[in-house]
């Protein structure tokens, strides 16, 4: 067993007790990157090895700063890490070096993490398939001909291949959930507002995207979440699920889990997705929880129209300056141009209507959470697809009318900023992994992680089934 097979908290304990040095861990990490990253292309902008060994040596000699002290980590290439490039997967920003850390990255550094590079992402994080003109595509370590998902595909593949023990990700439309499910790891979209973004531009209107943790165990998710969360005094919104990790040791009451299935036929699933999800739900029932089918009681098409309206509005706000420059616009991928043009064409009442639908859905979820504690849906509607594809054009014979319609299953939680944990649930007949979304009411982050921990203790999918690329 390699030291890299250990979870992050175990490595942290070994570093703390001096049974393992930061130099030894860095040496093993860089050797693993050298051995497998050429195949999966998960870590990009890798820093100079001599500089990293010098930082590891300094960490061994320095007082312990936090539980991440001496642990290598790579930052998703949408976030700024001082001194490293932030391409955002766009040729417009290739080679652009960050002058400061983003808030979340600064918190990881303050806890002692050693930043070795970045993790790959789609251009501007758009689309749940990690490919871009700067760094290329990230391959699924369980089948190198398949997608690793996205937009946190680089982070998920790096975790699966043990190049990293924990990673940051971000999630607007499943970007922490889809790649986690497709790489047999855990990914958490926390309650919106718990992990601050940057105090730049508008800070009131757009509440769709959030950063969050990824790991091979729920305990590591909780530990990383505790580092990432906390209100930023420079921003108007904030929610802090305090001391999440200690709560995992508490007894978990019997949970009522509501299976939303395929949203009464609205969500097409590839063969095997529903069956594997229901098998996992049966296992959760055997672990002492109540599982029942529940009607969403809300039109999927209404949710979809609300979502794509608010999403395009948000994307247009972020990319308009690039779009307005014809030369820069020519470097944007079609999905980005499509989003911006939709956003620019909207009037105020269209946005008002979309927000009213979102509000109605929130009111409906308060009723659902009176019946159950947790809602469940698959993390993706299909298996990892060919890495050469831009996006899947159909699912089970149903045509996809946009580049992201195939991820419709993730928007019920995203639209409201609800916390979600992806749990790995095993493999299909094709040998590819899948995941299940456990969705809670706002602020129930710790309770979701408790449930995920119960699942993990009984299954340990990431530990029992590493990618064959490692064998």
PDB file of C-alpha atoms in Angstrom, residues 23-307:
ATOM      1  CA  UNK A  23       9.391  15.996   1.991  1.00  0.00           C
ATOM      2  CA  UNK A  24       8.542  12.289   1.798  1.00  0.00           C
ATOM      3  CA  UNK A  25       4.929  13.082   0.974  1.00  0.00           C
ATOM      4  CA  UNK A  26       5.953  15.583  -1.687  1.00  0.00           C
ATOM      5  CA  UNK A  27       8.364  13.062  -3.193  1.00  0.00           C
ATOM      6  CA  UNK A  28       5.630  10.420  -3.413  1.00  0.00           C
ATOM      7  CA  UNK A  29       3.148  12.940  -4.819  1.00  0.00           C
ATOM      8  CA  UNK A  30       5.425  14.173  -7.595  1.00  0.00           C
ATOM      9  CA  UNK A  31       6.390  10.604  -8.469  1.00  0.00           C
ATOM     10  CA  UNK A  32       2.699   9.730  -8.828  1.00  0.00           C
ATOM     11  CA  UNK A  33       2.070  12.817 -10.956  1.00  0.00           C
ATOM     12  CA  UNK A  34       4.984  11.838 -13.168  1.00  0.00           C
ATOM     13  CA  UNK A  35       3.653   8.284 -13.486  1.00  0.00           C
ATOM     14  CA  UNK A  36      -0.028   8.906 -14.312  1.00  0.00           C
ATOM     15  CA  UNK A  37      -0.722  12.537 -15.166  1.00  0.00           C
ATOM     16  CA  UNK A  38       0.481  12.099 -18.731  1.00  0.00           C
ATOM     17  CA  UNK A  39      -2.436   9.711 -19.277  1.00  0.00           C
ATOM     18  CA  UNK A  40      -5.227  11.552 -17.461  1.00  0.00           C
ATOM     19  CA  UNK A  41      -4.100  15.200 -17.809  1.00  0.00           C
ATOM     20  CA  UNK A  42      -5.705  16.217 -14.511  1.00  0.00           C
ATOM     21  CA  UNK A  43      -3.008  18.488 -13.046  1.00  0.00           C
ATOM     22  CA  UNK A  44      -1.836  21.448 -15.117  1.00  0.00           C
ATOM     23  CA  UNK A  45       0.681  24.246 -14.518  1.00  0.00           C
ATOM     24  CA  UNK A  46       2.726  21.966 -12.252  1.00  0.00           C
ATOM     25  CA  UNK A  47       5.324  23.955 -10.339  1.00  0.00           C
ATOM     26  CA  UNK A  48       9.089  23.341 -10.372  1.00  0.00           C
ATOM     27  CA  UNK A  49      10.017  20.274  -8.324  1.00  0.00           C
ATOM     28  CA  UNK A  50      12.986  21.901  -6.598  1.00  0.00           C
ATOM     29  CA  UNK A  51      10.788  24.756  -5.394  1.00  0.00           C
ATOM     30  CA  UNK A  52       8.195  22.317  -4.086  1.00  0.00           C
ATOM     31  CA  UNK A  53      10.802  20.244  -2.237  1.00  0.00           C
ATOM     32  CA  UNK A  54      12.146  23.441  -0.677  1.00  0.00           C
ATOM     33  CA  UNK A  55       8.658  24.347   0.541  1.00  0.00           C
ATOM     34  CA  UNK A  56       8.128  20.847   1.906  1.00  0.00           C
ATOM     35  CA  UNK A  57      11.440  21.005   3.743  1.00  0.00           C
ATOM     36  CA  UNK A  58      10.465  24.364   5.200  1.00  0.00           C
ATOM     37  CA  UNK A  59       7.113  22.919   6.298  1.00  0.00           C
ATOM     38  CA  UNK A  60       8.906  20.105   8.148  1.00  0.00           C
ATOM     39  CA  UNK A  61      10.916  22.690  10.074  1.00  0.00           C
ATOM     40  CA  UNK A  62       8.068  25.113  10.766  1.00  0.00           C
ATOM     41  CA  UNK A  63       5.408  25.114  13.494  1.00  0.00           C
ATOM     42  CA  UNK A  64       2.207  23.389  12.432  1.00  0.00           C
ATOM     43  CA  UNK A  65      -0.229  25.887  10.876  1.00  0.00           C
ATOM     44  CA  UNK A  66      -3.324  23.725  10.534  1.00  0.00           C
ATOM     45  CA  UNK A  67      -4.474  20.243   9.649  1.00  0.00           C
ATOM     46  CA  UNK A  68      -3.345  20.716   6.018  1.00  0.00           C
ATOM     47  CA  UNK A  69       0.220  21.496   7.088  1.00  0.00           C
ATOM     48  CA  UNK A  70       2.579  19.865   4.576  1.00  0.00           C
ATOM     49  CA  UNK A  71      -0.172  18.351   2.402  1.00  0.00           C
ATOM     50  CA  UNK A  72       0.163  18.911  -1.374  1.00  0.00           C
ATOM     51  CA  UNK A  73      -2.884  20.330  -3.116  1.00  0.00           C
ATOM     52  CA  UNK A  74      -3.666  21.703  -6.575  1.00  0.00           C
ATOM     53  CA  UNK A  75      -6.192  24.486  -7.146  1.00  0.00           C
ATOM     54  CA  UNK A  76      -8.940  24.360  -9.764  1.00  0.00           C
ATOM     55  CA  UNK A  77      -7.885  26.554 -12.666  1.00  0.00           C
ATOM     56  CA  UNK A  78     -10.812  28.923 -12.212  1.00  0.00           C
ATOM     57  CA  UNK A  79      -9.435  30.218  -8.889  1.00  0.00           C
ATOM     58  CA  UNK A  80      -6.389  32.421  -8.346  1.00  0.00           C
ATOM     59  CA  UNK A  81      -3.360  31.103  -6.493  1.00  0.00           C
ATOM     60  CA  UNK A  82      -0.628  33.695  -6.179  1.00  0.00           C
ATOM     61  CA  UNK A  83       2.296  33.083  -8.510  1.00  0.00           C
ATOM     62  CA  UNK A  84       0.514  30.431 -10.590  1.00  0.00           C
ATOM     63  CA  UNK A  85      -1.222  30.826 -13.952  1.00  0.00           C
ATOM     64  CA  UNK A  86      -5.009  31.123 -14.006  1.00  0.00           C
ATOM     65  CA  UNK A  87      -6.013  30.290 -17.558  1.00  0.00           C
ATOM     66  CA  UNK A  88      -9.680  29.491 -16.800  1.00  0.00           C
ATOM     67  CA  UNK A  89      -9.230  27.127 -19.723  1.00  0.00           C
ATOM     68  CA  UNK A  90      -9.265  30.063 -22.144  1.00  0.00           C
ATOM     69  CA  UNK A  91      -6.602  31.014 -24.667  1.00  0.00           C
ATOM     70  CA  UNK A  92      -7.372  34.625 -23.723  1.00  0.00           C
ATOM     71  CA  UNK A  93      -5.783  34.059 -20.317  1.00  0.00           C
ATOM     72  CA  UNK A  94      -3.140  31.446 -21.068  1.00  0.00           C
ATOM     73  CA  UNK A  95      -0.028  32.265 -19.050  1.00  0.00           C
ATOM     74  CA  UNK A  96      -1.719  34.955 -16.964  1.00  0.00           C
ATOM     75  CA  UNK A  97      -0.156  34.759 -13.498  1.00  0.00           C
ATOM     76  CA  UNK A  98      -2.255  35.522 -10.416  1.00  0.00           C
ATOM     77  CA  UNK A  99      -1.010  38.384  -8.275  1.00  0.00           C
ATOM     78  CA  UNK A 100      -2.877  37.261  -5.155  1.00  0.00           C
ATOM     79  CA  UNK A 101      -4.793  34.335  -3.706  1.00  0.00           C
ATOM     80  CA  UNK A 102      -8.550  34.165  -3.865  1.00  0.00           C
ATOM     81  CA  UNK A 103     -10.197  34.094  -0.417  1.00  0.00           C
ATOM     82  CA  UNK A 104     -10.707  30.331  -0.462  1.00  0.00           C
ATOM     83  CA  UNK A 105      -7.147  29.651  -1.630  1.00  0.00           C
ATOM     84  CA  UNK A 106      -5.722  31.935   1.061  1.00  0.00           C
ATOM     85  CA  UNK A 107      -7.591  29.866   3.664  1.00  0.00           C
ATOM     86  CA  UNK A 108      -6.075  26.640   2.355  1.00  0.00           C
ATOM     87  CA  UNK A 109      -2.599  28.162   2.494  1.00  0.00           C
ATOM     88  CA  UNK A 110      -3.203  29.455   6.007  1.00  0.00           C
ATOM     89  CA  UNK A 111      -4.054  25.889   7.069  1.00  0.00           C
ATOM     90  CA  UNK A 112      -0.659  24.744   5.792  1.00  0.00           C
ATOM     91  CA  UNK A 113      -1.430  23.354   2.320  1.00  0.00           C
ATOM     92  CA  UNK A 114       1.408  23.267  -0.223  1.00  0.00           C
ATOM     93  CA  UNK A 115       0.079  24.296  -3.626  1.00  0.00           C
ATOM     94  CA  UNK A 116       1.764  22.266  -6.357  1.00  0.00           C
ATOM     95  CA  UNK A 117      -0.187  23.441  -9.408  1.00  0.00           C
ATOM     96  CA  UNK A 118      -3.708  23.704 -10.805  1.00  0.00           C
ATOM     97  CA  UNK A 119      -6.395  21.188 -11.814  1.00  0.00           C
ATOM     98  CA  UNK A 120      -7.874  21.213 -15.282  1.00  0.00           C
ATOM     99  CA  UNK A 121     -11.298  22.669 -16.076  1.00  0.00           C
ATOM    100  CA  UNK A 122     -13.436  23.469 -19.129  1.00  0.00           C
ATOM    101  CA  UNK A 123     -13.217  26.963 -20.628  1.00  0.00           C
ATOM    102  CA  UNK A 124     -14.670  29.299 -17.967  1.00  0.00           C
ATOM    103  CA  UNK A 125     -16.078  26.205 -16.253  1.00  0.00           C
ATOM    104  CA  UNK A 126     -18.874  25.915 -18.824  1.00  0.00           C
ATOM    105  CA  UNK A 127     -20.043  22.366 -19.440  1.00  0.00           C
ATOM    106  CA  UNK A 128     -19.617  19.163 -17.454  1.00  0.00           C
ATOM    107  CA  UNK A 129     -16.808  17.881 -19.682  1.00  0.00           C
ATOM    108  CA  UNK A 130     -13.241  19.010 -18.958  1.00  0.00           C
ATOM    109  CA  UNK A 131     -11.522  20.110 -22.151  1.00  0.00           C
ATOM    110  CA  UNK A 132     -10.107  23.436 -23.287  1.00  0.00           C
ATOM    111  CA  UNK A 133      -7.740  24.924 -25.895  1.00  0.00           C
ATOM    112  CA  UNK A 134      -5.000  25.655 -23.337  1.00  0.00           C
ATOM    113  CA  UNK A 135      -4.476  22.341 -21.570  1.00  0.00           C
ATOM    114  CA  UNK A 136      -6.523  19.851 -23.569  1.00  0.00           C
ATOM    115  CA  UNK A 137      -8.919  17.238 -22.203  1.00  0.00           C
ATOM    116  CA  UNK A 138      -8.886  15.391 -18.890  1.00  0.00           C
ATOM    117  CA  UNK A 139      -9.415  11.643 -19.309  1.00  0.00           C
ATOM    118  CA  UNK A 140     -11.379   9.400 -16.997  1.00  0.00           C
ATOM    119  CA  UNK A 141      -8.914   7.174 -15.103  1.00  0.00           C
ATOM    120  CA  UNK A 142     -11.420   4.293 -15.171  1.00  0.00           C
ATOM    121  CA  UNK A 143     -11.448   4.399 -18.975  1.00  0.00           C
ATOM    122  CA  UNK A 144      -9.021   6.765 -20.670  1.00  0.00           C
ATOM    123  CA  UNK A 145     -11.271   7.003 -23.717  1.00  0.00           C
ATOM    124  CA  UNK A 146     -14.019   8.617 -21.609  1.00  0.00           C
ATOM    125  CA  UNK A 147     -14.704  12.036 -20.075  1.00  0.00           C
ATOM    126  CA  UNK A 148     -13.810  12.759 -16.463  1.00  0.00           C
ATOM    127  CA  UNK A 149     -16.810  15.066 -16.207  1.00  0.00           C
ATOM    128  CA  UNK A 150     -16.577  18.680 -15.201  1.00  0.00           C
ATOM    129  CA  UNK A 151     -16.089  21.338 -14.522  1.00  0.00           C
ATOM    130  CA  UNK A 152     -14.056  19.923 -11.624  1.00  0.00           C
ATOM    131  CA  UNK A 153     -12.935  17.025 -13.792  1.00  0.00           C
ATOM    132  CA  UNK A 154      -9.242  17.610 -13.190  1.00  0.00           C
ATOM    133  CA  UNK A 155      -9.728  17.621  -9.430  1.00  0.00           C
ATOM    134  CA  UNK A 156     -11.827  14.438  -9.465  1.00  0.00           C
ATOM    135  CA  UNK A 157      -9.391  12.527 -11.690  1.00  0.00           C
ATOM    136  CA  UNK A 158      -6.448  13.675  -9.561  1.00  0.00           C
ATOM    137  CA  UNK A 159      -8.198  12.332  -6.448  1.00  0.00           C
ATOM    138  CA  UNK A 160      -9.073   9.014  -8.075  1.00  0.00           C
ATOM    139  CA  UNK A 161      -5.468   8.473  -9.186  1.00  0.00           C
ATOM    140  CA  UNK A 162      -4.066   9.463  -5.756  1.00  0.00           C
ATOM    141  CA  UNK A 163      -2.176  12.462  -7.129  1.00  0.00           C
ATOM    142  CA  UNK A 164      -4.101  14.460  -4.527  1.00  0.00           C
ATOM    143  CA  UNK A 165      -5.761  13.440  -1.263  1.00  0.00           C
ATOM    144  CA  UNK A 166      -8.172  16.409  -1.176  1.00  0.00           C
ATOM    145  CA  UNK A 167      -9.096  19.046  -3.724  1.00  0.00           C
ATOM    146  CA  UNK A 168     -11.183  22.140  -4.180  1.00  0.00           C
ATOM    147  CA  UNK A 169     -13.883  22.308  -6.805  1.00  0.00           C
ATOM    148  CA  UNK A 170     -16.699  24.614  -7.783  1.00  0.00           C
ATOM    149  CA  UNK A 171     -20.282  23.948  -8.744  1.00  0.00           C
ATOM    150  CA  UNK A 172     -22.864  25.907 -10.676  1.00  0.00           C
ATOM    151  CA  UNK A 173     -24.499  23.045 -12.556  1.00  0.00           C
ATOM    152  CA  UNK A 174     -23.177  19.862 -11.013  1.00  0.00           C
ATOM    153  CA  UNK A 175     -19.472  20.597 -11.324  1.00  0.00           C
ATOM    154  CA  UNK A 176     -18.700  19.086  -7.904  1.00  0.00           C
ATOM    155  CA  UNK A 177     -21.187  16.244  -8.285  1.00  0.00           C
ATOM    156  CA  UNK A 178     -20.955  14.930 -11.848  1.00  0.00           C
ATOM    157  CA  UNK A 179     -17.146  14.491 -11.915  1.00  0.00           C
ATOM    158  CA  UNK A 180     -17.140  13.035  -8.403  1.00  0.00           C
ATOM    159  CA  UNK A 181     -19.667  10.432  -9.467  1.00  0.00           C
ATOM    160  CA  UNK A 182     -17.759   9.660 -12.661  1.00  0.00           C
ATOM    161  CA  UNK A 183     -14.458   9.235 -10.796  1.00  0.00           C
ATOM    162  CA  UNK A 184     -15.646   7.202  -7.786  1.00  0.00           C
ATOM    163  CA  UNK A 185     -14.960   9.933  -5.209  1.00  0.00           C
ATOM    164  CA  UNK A 186     -16.943  12.315  -3.011  1.00  0.00           C
ATOM    165  CA  UNK A 187     -17.834  15.869  -3.958  1.00  0.00           C
ATOM    166  CA  UNK A 188     -19.850  18.388  -1.975  1.00  0.00           C
ATOM    167  CA  UNK A 189     -21.753  21.450  -3.054  1.00  0.00           C
ATOM    168  CA  UNK A 190     -22.177  23.234   0.312  1.00  0.00           C
ATOM    169  CA  UNK A 191     -25.021  25.558   1.267  1.00  0.00           C
ATOM    170  CA  UNK A 192     -24.673  28.627  -0.922  1.00  0.00           C
ATOM    171  CA  UNK A 193     -22.872  31.440   0.895  1.00  0.00           C
ATOM    172  CA  UNK A 194     -20.827  29.193   3.179  1.00  0.00           C
ATOM    173  CA  UNK A 195     -17.715  29.395   0.984  1.00  0.00           C
ATOM    174  CA  UNK A 196     -17.196  33.007  -0.103  1.00  0.00           C
ATOM    175  CA  UNK A 197     -16.296  33.936  -3.642  1.00  0.00           C
ATOM    176  CA  UNK A 198     -14.476  37.171  -4.383  1.00  0.00           C
ATOM    177  CA  UNK A 199     -15.609  40.661  -3.335  1.00  0.00           C
ATOM    178  CA  UNK A 200     -15.594  41.843  -6.935  1.00  0.00           C
ATOM    179  CA  UNK A 201     -18.301  43.206  -9.217  1.00  0.00           C
ATOM    180  CA  UNK A 202     -21.915  42.604  -8.249  1.00  0.00           C
ATOM    181  CA  UNK A 203     -22.296  40.761  -4.937  1.00  0.00           C
ATOM    182  CA  UNK A 204     -26.097  40.554  -4.677  1.00  0.00           C
ATOM    183  CA  UNK A 205     -27.750  39.239  -7.848  1.00  0.00           C
ATOM    184  CA  UNK A 206     -25.984  35.982  -8.708  1.00  0.00           C
ATOM    185  CA  UNK A 207     -26.405  33.104  -6.270  1.00  0.00           C
ATOM    186  CA  UNK A 208     -25.884  30.020  -8.400  1.00  0.00           C
ATOM    187  CA  UNK A 209     -22.234  28.972  -8.122  1.00  0.00           C
ATOM    188  CA  UNK A 210     -20.150  27.995  -5.110  1.00  0.00           C
ATOM    189  CA  UNK A 211     -16.809  26.418  -4.309  1.00  0.00           C
ATOM    190  CA  UNK A 212     -16.655  23.256  -2.235  1.00  0.00           C
ATOM    191  CA  UNK A 213     -14.532  20.259  -1.201  1.00  0.00           C
ATOM    192  CA  UNK A 214     -13.722  16.979  -2.956  1.00  0.00           C
ATOM    193  CA  UNK A 215     -12.134  13.933  -1.364  1.00  0.00           C
ATOM    194  CA  UNK A 216     -12.100  10.149  -1.090  1.00  0.00           C
ATOM    195  CA  UNK A 217     -13.981  10.147   2.232  1.00  0.00           C
ATOM    196  CA  UNK A 218     -16.725  12.232   3.880  1.00  0.00           C
ATOM    197  CA  UNK A 219     -14.442  12.975   6.853  1.00  0.00           C
ATOM    198  CA  UNK A 220     -11.935  14.602   4.530  1.00  0.00           C
ATOM    199  CA  UNK A 221     -14.794  16.523   2.892  1.00  0.00           C
ATOM    200  CA  UNK A 222     -15.845  17.840   6.302  1.00  0.00           C
ATOM    201  CA  UNK A 223     -12.300  18.765   7.312  1.00  0.00           C
ATOM    202  CA  UNK A 224     -11.701  20.671   4.088  1.00  0.00           C
ATOM    203  CA  UNK A 225     -15.112  22.315   4.276  1.00  0.00           C
ATOM    204  CA  UNK A 226     -14.259  23.612   7.747  1.00  0.00           C
ATOM    205  CA  UNK A 227     -11.204  25.333   6.275  1.00  0.00           C
ATOM    206  CA  UNK A 228     -13.045  26.787   3.290  1.00  0.00           C
ATOM    207  CA  UNK A 229     -16.137  28.148   5.024  1.00  0.00           C
ATOM    208  CA  UNK A 230     -16.729  31.336   6.958  1.00  0.00           C
ATOM    209  CA  UNK A 231     -18.278  34.673   6.126  1.00  0.00           C
ATOM    210  CA  UNK A 232     -16.082  37.257   4.425  1.00  0.00           C
ATOM    211  CA  UNK A 233     -16.534  40.691   6.044  1.00  0.00           C
ATOM    212  CA  UNK A 234     -16.155  42.304   2.625  1.00  0.00           C
ATOM    213  CA  UNK A 235     -19.244  40.520   1.247  1.00  0.00           C
ATOM    214  CA  UNK A 236     -22.937  40.869   2.138  1.00  0.00           C
ATOM    215  CA  UNK A 237     -23.885  37.171   2.250  1.00  0.00           C
ATOM    216  CA  UNK A 238     -22.448  34.469   4.420  1.00  0.00           C
ATOM    217  CA  UNK A 239     -23.325  31.235   6.176  1.00  0.00           C
ATOM    218  CA  UNK A 240     -20.916  29.210   8.284  1.00  0.00           C
ATOM    219  CA  UNK A 241     -21.586  25.531   9.103  1.00  0.00           C
ATOM    220  CA  UNK A 242     -19.270  25.575  12.107  1.00  0.00           C
ATOM    221  CA  UNK A 243     -17.078  22.644  13.137  1.00  0.00           C
ATOM    222  CA  UNK A 244     -18.532  20.156  10.686  1.00  0.00           C
ATOM    223  CA  UNK A 245     -15.921  17.446  11.173  1.00  0.00           C
ATOM    224  CA  UNK A 246     -16.574  16.822  14.918  1.00  0.00           C
ATOM    225  CA  UNK A 247     -20.260  16.284  14.148  1.00  0.00           C
ATOM    226  CA  UNK A 248     -19.478  13.202  12.070  1.00  0.00           C
ATOM    227  CA  UNK A 249     -18.743  11.302  15.274  1.00  0.00           C
ATOM    228  CA  UNK A 250     -22.239  11.919  16.615  1.00  0.00           C
ATOM    229  CA  UNK A 251     -25.015   9.366  16.302  1.00  0.00           C
ATOM    230  CA  UNK A 252     -27.147   9.965  13.225  1.00  0.00           C
ATOM    231  CA  UNK A 253     -30.914   9.728  13.743  1.00  0.00           C
ATOM    232  CA  UNK A 254     -32.862   7.566  11.328  1.00  0.00           C
ATOM    233  CA  UNK A 255     -33.064   9.567   8.109  1.00  0.00           C
ATOM    234  CA  UNK A 256     -36.086   9.768   5.847  1.00  0.00           C
ATOM    235  CA  UNK A 257     -34.789   9.712   2.257  1.00  0.00           C
ATOM    236  CA  UNK A 258     -37.082  10.775  -0.565  1.00  0.00           C
ATOM    237  CA  UNK A 259     -36.231   9.218  -3.942  1.00  0.00           C
ATOM    238  CA  UNK A 260     -37.231  11.620  -6.725  1.00  0.00           C
ATOM    239  CA  UNK A 261     -36.411   8.932  -9.309  1.00  0.00           C
ATOM    240  CA  UNK A 262     -36.701  10.417 -12.827  1.00  0.00           C
ATOM    241  CA  UNK A 263     -38.930  13.358 -11.873  1.00  0.00           C
ATOM    242  CA  UNK A 264     -42.010  11.443 -12.986  1.00  0.00           C
ATOM    243  CA  UNK A 265     -40.539  10.709 -16.399  1.00  0.00           C
ATOM    244  CA  UNK A 266     -39.089  14.152 -17.107  1.00  0.00           C
ATOM    245  CA  UNK A 267     -35.425  13.095 -16.843  1.00  0.00           C
ATOM    246  CA  UNK A 268     -34.202  10.479 -19.331  1.00  0.00           C
ATOM    247  CA  UNK A 269     -31.551   8.118 -17.914  1.00  0.00           C
ATOM    248  CA  UNK A 270     -29.106   5.873 -19.701  1.00  0.00           C
ATOM    249  CA  UNK A 271     -29.566   2.145 -19.091  1.00  0.00           C
ATOM    250  CA  UNK A 272     -28.316   1.155 -15.662  1.00  0.00           C
ATOM    251  CA  UNK A 273     -28.289   4.591 -13.997  1.00  0.00           C
ATOM    252  CA  UNK A 274     -31.681   4.216 -12.307  1.00  0.00           C
ATOM    253  CA  UNK A 275     -31.038   0.582 -11.349  1.00  0.00           C
ATOM    254  CA  UNK A 276     -27.681   1.348  -9.726  1.00  0.00           C
ATOM    255  CA  UNK A 277     -29.183   4.329  -7.886  1.00  0.00           C
ATOM    256  CA  UNK A 278     -32.006   2.220  -6.516  1.00  0.00           C
ATOM    257  CA  UNK A 279     -29.563  -0.490  -5.463  1.00  0.00           C
ATOM    258  CA  UNK A 280     -27.673   2.133  -3.438  1.00  0.00           C
ATOM    259  CA  UNK A 281     -30.887   3.425  -1.912  1.00  0.00           C
ATOM    260  CA  UNK A 282     -31.735  -0.126  -0.913  1.00  0.00           C
ATOM    261  CA  UNK A 283     -28.370  -0.350   0.831  1.00  0.00           C
ATOM    262  CA  UNK A 284     -29.084   2.903   2.681  1.00  0.00           C
ATOM    263  CA  UNK A 285     -32.364   1.367   3.778  1.00  0.00           C
ATOM    264  CA  UNK A 286     -30.532  -1.710   5.036  1.00  0.00           C
ATOM    265  CA  UNK A 287     -28.281   0.605   7.043  1.00  0.00           C
ATOM    266  CA  UNK A 288     -31.300   1.741   9.046  1.00  0.00           C
ATOM    267  CA  UNK A 289     -32.814   4.605   7.074  1.00  0.00           C
ATOM    268  CA  UNK A 290     -36.262   4.971   5.552  1.00  0.00           C
ATOM    269  CA  UNK A 291     -36.312   5.255   1.771  1.00  0.00           C
ATOM    270  CA  UNK A 292     -39.469   6.092  -0.129  1.00  0.00           C
ATOM    271  CA  UNK A 293     -40.432   7.393  -3.559  1.00  0.00           C
ATOM    272  CA  UNK A 294     -41.638  10.978  -3.380  1.00  0.00           C
ATOM    273  CA  UNK A 295     -43.316  13.178  -5.957  1.00  0.00           C
ATOM    274  CA  UNK A 296     -41.478  16.429  -6.686  1.00  0.00           C
ATOM    275  CA  UNK A 297     -44.799  18.162  -7.232  1.00  0.00           C
ATOM    276  CA  UNK A 298     -43.241  20.672  -9.587  1.00  0.00           C
ATOM    277  CA  UNK A 299     -42.941  20.894 -13.359  1.00  0.00           C
ATOM    278  CA  UNK A 300     -39.440  20.052 -14.585  1.00  0.00           C
ATOM    279  CA  UNK A 301     -39.816  22.330 -17.600  1.00  0.00           C
ATOM    280  CA  UNK A 302     -40.602  25.302 -15.358  1.00  0.00           C
ATOM    281  CA  UNK A 303     -37.462  24.625 -13.320  1.00  0.00           C
ATOM    282  CA  UNK A 304     -35.416  24.307 -16.501  1.00  0.00           C
ATOM    283  CA  UNK A 305     -36.598  27.617 -17.965  1.00  0.00           C
ATOM    284  CA  UNK A 306     -35.957  29.390 -14.672  1.00  0.00           C
ATOM    285  CA  UNK A 307     -32.500  27.855 -14.472  1.00  0.00           C
TER     286      UNK A 307
END
